[in-house]
CSV table of C-alpha atoms in Angstrom, one decimal:
chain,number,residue,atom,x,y,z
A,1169,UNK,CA,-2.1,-6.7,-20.8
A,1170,UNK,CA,1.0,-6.8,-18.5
A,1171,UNK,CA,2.4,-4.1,-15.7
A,1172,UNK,CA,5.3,-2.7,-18.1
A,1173,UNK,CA,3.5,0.5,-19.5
A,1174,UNK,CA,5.0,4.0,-18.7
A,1175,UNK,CA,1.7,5.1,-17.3
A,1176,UNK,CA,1.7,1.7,-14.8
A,1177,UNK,CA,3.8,1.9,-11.1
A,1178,UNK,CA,4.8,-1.0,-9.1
A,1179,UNK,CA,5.1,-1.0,-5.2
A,1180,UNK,CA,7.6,-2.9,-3.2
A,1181,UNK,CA,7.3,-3.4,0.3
A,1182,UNK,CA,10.2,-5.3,2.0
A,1183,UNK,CA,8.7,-5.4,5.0
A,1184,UNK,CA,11.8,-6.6,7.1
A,1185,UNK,CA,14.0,-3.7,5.7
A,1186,UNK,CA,11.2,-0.8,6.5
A,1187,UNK,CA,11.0,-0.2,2.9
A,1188,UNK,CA,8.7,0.9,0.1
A,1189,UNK,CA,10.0,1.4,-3.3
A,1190,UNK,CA,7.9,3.0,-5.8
A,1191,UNK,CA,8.9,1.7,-9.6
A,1192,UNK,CA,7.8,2.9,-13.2
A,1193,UNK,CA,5.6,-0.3,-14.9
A,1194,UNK,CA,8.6,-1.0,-17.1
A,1195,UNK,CA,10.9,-1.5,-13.7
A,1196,UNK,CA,12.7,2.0,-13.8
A,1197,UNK,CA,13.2,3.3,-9.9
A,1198,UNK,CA,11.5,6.2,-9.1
A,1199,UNK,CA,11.7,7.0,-4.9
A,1200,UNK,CA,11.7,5.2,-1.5
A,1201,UNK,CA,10.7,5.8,1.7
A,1202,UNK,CA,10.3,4.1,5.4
A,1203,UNK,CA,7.3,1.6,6.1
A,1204,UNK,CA,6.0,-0.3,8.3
A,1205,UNK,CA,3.7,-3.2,8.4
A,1206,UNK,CA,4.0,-4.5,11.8
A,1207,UNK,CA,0.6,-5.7,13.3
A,1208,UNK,CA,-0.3,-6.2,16.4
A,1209,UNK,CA,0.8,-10.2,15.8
A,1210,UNK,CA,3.1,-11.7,13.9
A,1211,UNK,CA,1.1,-14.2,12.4
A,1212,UNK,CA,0.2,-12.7,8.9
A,1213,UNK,CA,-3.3,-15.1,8.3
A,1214,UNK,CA,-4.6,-13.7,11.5
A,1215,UNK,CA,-6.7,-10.7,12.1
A,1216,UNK,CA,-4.5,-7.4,13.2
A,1217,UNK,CA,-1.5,-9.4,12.1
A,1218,UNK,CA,1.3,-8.3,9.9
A,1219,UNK,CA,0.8,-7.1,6.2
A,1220,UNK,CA,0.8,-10.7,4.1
A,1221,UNK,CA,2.9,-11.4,1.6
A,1222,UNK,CA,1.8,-11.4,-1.8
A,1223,UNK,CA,0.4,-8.9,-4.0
A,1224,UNK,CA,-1.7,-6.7,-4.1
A,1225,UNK,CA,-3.3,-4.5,-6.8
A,1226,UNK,CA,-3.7,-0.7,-5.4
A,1227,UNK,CA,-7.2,1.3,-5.4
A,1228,UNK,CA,-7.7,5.1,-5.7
A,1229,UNK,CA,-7.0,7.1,-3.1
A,1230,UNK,CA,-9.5,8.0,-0.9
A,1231,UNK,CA,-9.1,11.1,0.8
A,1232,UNK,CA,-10.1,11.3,4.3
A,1233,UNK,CA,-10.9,14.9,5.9
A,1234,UNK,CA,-9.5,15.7,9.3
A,1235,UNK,CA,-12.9,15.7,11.3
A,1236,UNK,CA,-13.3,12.5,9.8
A,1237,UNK,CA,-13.9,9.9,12.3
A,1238,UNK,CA,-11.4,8.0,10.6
A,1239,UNK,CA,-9.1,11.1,10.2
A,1240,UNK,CA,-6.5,10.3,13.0
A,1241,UNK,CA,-6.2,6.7,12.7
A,1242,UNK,CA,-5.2,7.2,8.9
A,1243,UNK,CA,-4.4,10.9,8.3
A,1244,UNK,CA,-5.0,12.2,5.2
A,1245,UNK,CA,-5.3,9.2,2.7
A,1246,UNK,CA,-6.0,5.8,2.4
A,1247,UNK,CA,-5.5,3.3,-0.4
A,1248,UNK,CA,-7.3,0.7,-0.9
A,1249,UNK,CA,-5.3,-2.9,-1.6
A,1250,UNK,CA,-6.8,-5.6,-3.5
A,1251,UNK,CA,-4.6,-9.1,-3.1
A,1252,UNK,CA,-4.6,-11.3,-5.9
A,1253,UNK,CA,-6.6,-14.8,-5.4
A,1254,UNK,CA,-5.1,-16.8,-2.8
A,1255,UNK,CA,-3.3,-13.4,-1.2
A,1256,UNK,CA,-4.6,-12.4,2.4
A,1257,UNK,CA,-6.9,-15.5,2.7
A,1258,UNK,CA,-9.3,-14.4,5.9
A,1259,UNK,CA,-8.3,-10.5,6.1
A,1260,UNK,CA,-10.1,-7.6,4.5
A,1261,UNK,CA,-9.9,-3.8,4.6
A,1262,UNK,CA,-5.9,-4.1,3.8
A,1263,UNK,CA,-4.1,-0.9,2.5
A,1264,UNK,CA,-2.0,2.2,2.4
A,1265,UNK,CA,-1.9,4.8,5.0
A,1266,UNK,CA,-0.3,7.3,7.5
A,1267,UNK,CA,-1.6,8.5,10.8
A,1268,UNK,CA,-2.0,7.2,14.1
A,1269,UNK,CA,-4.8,6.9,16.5
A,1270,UNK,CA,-2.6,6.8,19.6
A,1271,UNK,CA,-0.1,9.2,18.5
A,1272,UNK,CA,0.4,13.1,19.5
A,1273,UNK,CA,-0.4,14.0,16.0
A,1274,UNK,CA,-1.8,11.6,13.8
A,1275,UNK,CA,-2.1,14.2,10.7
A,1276,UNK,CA,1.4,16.0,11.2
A,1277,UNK,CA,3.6,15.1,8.1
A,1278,UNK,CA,5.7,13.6,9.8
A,1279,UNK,CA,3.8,11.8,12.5
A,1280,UNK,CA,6.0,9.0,14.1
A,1281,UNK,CA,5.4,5.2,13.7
A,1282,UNK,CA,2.4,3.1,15.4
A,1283,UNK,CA,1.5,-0.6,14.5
A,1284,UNK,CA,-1.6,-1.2,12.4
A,1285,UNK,CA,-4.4,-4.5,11.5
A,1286,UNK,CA,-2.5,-5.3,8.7
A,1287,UNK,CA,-2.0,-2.5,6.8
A,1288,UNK,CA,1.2,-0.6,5.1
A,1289,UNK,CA,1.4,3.0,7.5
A,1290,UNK,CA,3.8,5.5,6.0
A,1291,UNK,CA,4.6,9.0,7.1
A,1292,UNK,CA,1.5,11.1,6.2
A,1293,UNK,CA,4.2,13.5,4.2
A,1294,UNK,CA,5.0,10.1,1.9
A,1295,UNK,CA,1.1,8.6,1.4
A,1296,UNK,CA,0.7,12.1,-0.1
A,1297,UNK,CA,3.4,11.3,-2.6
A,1298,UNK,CA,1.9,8.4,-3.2
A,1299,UNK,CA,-1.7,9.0,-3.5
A,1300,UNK,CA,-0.5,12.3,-6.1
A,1301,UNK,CA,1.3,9.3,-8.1
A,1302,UNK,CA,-1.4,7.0,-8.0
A,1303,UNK,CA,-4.1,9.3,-9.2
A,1304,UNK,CA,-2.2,10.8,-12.0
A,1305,UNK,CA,-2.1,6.5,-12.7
A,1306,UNK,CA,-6.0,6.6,-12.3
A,1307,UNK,CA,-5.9,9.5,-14.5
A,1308,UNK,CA,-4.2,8.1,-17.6
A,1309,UNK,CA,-5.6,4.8,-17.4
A,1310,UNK,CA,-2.4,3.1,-15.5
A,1311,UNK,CA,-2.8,0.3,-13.3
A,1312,UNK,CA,-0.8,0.3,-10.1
A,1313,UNK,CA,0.5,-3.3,-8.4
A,1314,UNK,CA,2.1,-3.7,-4.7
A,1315,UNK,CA,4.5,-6.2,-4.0
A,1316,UNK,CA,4.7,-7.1,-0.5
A,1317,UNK,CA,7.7,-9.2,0.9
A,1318,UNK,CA,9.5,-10.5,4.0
A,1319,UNK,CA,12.4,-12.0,3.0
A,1320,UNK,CA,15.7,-10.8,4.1
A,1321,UNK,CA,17.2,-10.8,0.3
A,1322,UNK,CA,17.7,-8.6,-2.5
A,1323,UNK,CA,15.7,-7.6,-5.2
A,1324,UNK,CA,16.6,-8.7,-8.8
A,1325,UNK,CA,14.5,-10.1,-11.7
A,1326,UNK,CA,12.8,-13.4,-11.0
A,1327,UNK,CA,12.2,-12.6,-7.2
A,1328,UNK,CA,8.9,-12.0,-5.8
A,1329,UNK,CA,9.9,-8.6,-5.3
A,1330,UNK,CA,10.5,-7.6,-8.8
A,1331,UNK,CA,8.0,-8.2,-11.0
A,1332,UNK,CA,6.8,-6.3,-14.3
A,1333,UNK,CA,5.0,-8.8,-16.6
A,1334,UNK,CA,1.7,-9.6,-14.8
A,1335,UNK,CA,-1.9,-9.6,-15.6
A,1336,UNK,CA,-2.6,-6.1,-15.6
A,1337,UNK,CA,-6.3,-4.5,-12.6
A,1338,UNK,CA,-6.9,-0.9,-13.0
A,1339,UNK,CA,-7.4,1.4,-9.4
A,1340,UNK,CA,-10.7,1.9,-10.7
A,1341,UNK,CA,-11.3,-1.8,-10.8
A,1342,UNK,CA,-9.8,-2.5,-6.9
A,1343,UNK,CA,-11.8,0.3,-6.0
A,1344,UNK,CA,-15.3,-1.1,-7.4
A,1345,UNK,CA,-14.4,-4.5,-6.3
A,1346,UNK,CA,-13.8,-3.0,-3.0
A,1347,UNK,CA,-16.2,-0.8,-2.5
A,1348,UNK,CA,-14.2,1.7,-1.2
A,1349,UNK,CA,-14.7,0.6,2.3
A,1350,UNK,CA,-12.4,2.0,4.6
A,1351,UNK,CA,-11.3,-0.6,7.7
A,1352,UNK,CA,-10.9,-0.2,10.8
A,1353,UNK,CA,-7.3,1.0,11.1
């Protein structure tokens, strides 16, 4: 199976430009939004680094309640990312989130920016986009891949960041392989 059916989205992260893109399997653009994945390093193989390049197939979304203990560092959802072999080497608990430990309101939609161990943090008003998008995915059996990059240039077929005809991991599957852990920011 590739990444090219209607039901399938693709996530780009150009990392240097702020920017998520969320595509239809087939390529078709859908929305965009600001991101960050600054770590508390530079150097993406080390813990609390920056998000690594590669990609990375996306889990469910887990919601996670306010009172959680996990609730302010990242508000409302988080989603699991599995990186394909050779991705990430030495990091775990990588993925999708908003909040903000240190910030004056971690769960507000639009909560401000904070660096995280690795992880993508969007505003908590776009992770609930996403997670809505991805479970509707879950929902009728699409698969969902994120492409993460650093490169200054453009995205066009052939680059890493466009890329439609890949072997195809259900959120279901990232999330069993997973285990749904959450990490620890």
């Amino acid at each position: 199976m590739t990444l090219n059916s209607a039901k399938d989205i693709h996530l780009i992260f150009h990392a240097v430009h702020k920017q998520l893109r969320v595509h239809g399997g087939a390529g078709e653009f859908h929305w965009s939004t600001e991101a960050r994945g600054e770590g508390d390093f530079a150097d993406q193989k080390r813990n609390n680094g920056n998000t690594p390049v590669g990609r990375y197939w996306c889990g469910e979304p887990v919601p996670i309640p306010a009172l959680d203990r996990d609730g302010k560092k990242f508000g409302p959802w988080f989603i699991p990312l599995q990186p394909e072999k050779g991705v990430a080497t030495g990091r775990s608990g990588l993925g999708i989130h908003g909040g903000g430990s240190d910030l004056s309101s971690p769960r507000a939609e639009f909560q401000g920016w904070e660096t995280t161990h690795g992880c993508i943090r969007l505003q908590n008003f776009d992770v609930e986009r996403l997670a809505k998008s991805l479970a509707y995915t879950t929902r009728t059996g699409g698969a969902a891949l994120l492409t993460v990059d650093w490169t200054l240039g453009p995205w066009a077929p052939g680059t890493l960041g466009y890329m439609s005809a890949v072997p195809r991991v259900t959120p279901k599957q990232v999330n069993a392989a997973s285990g749904k852990k959450t990490p620890s920011r």
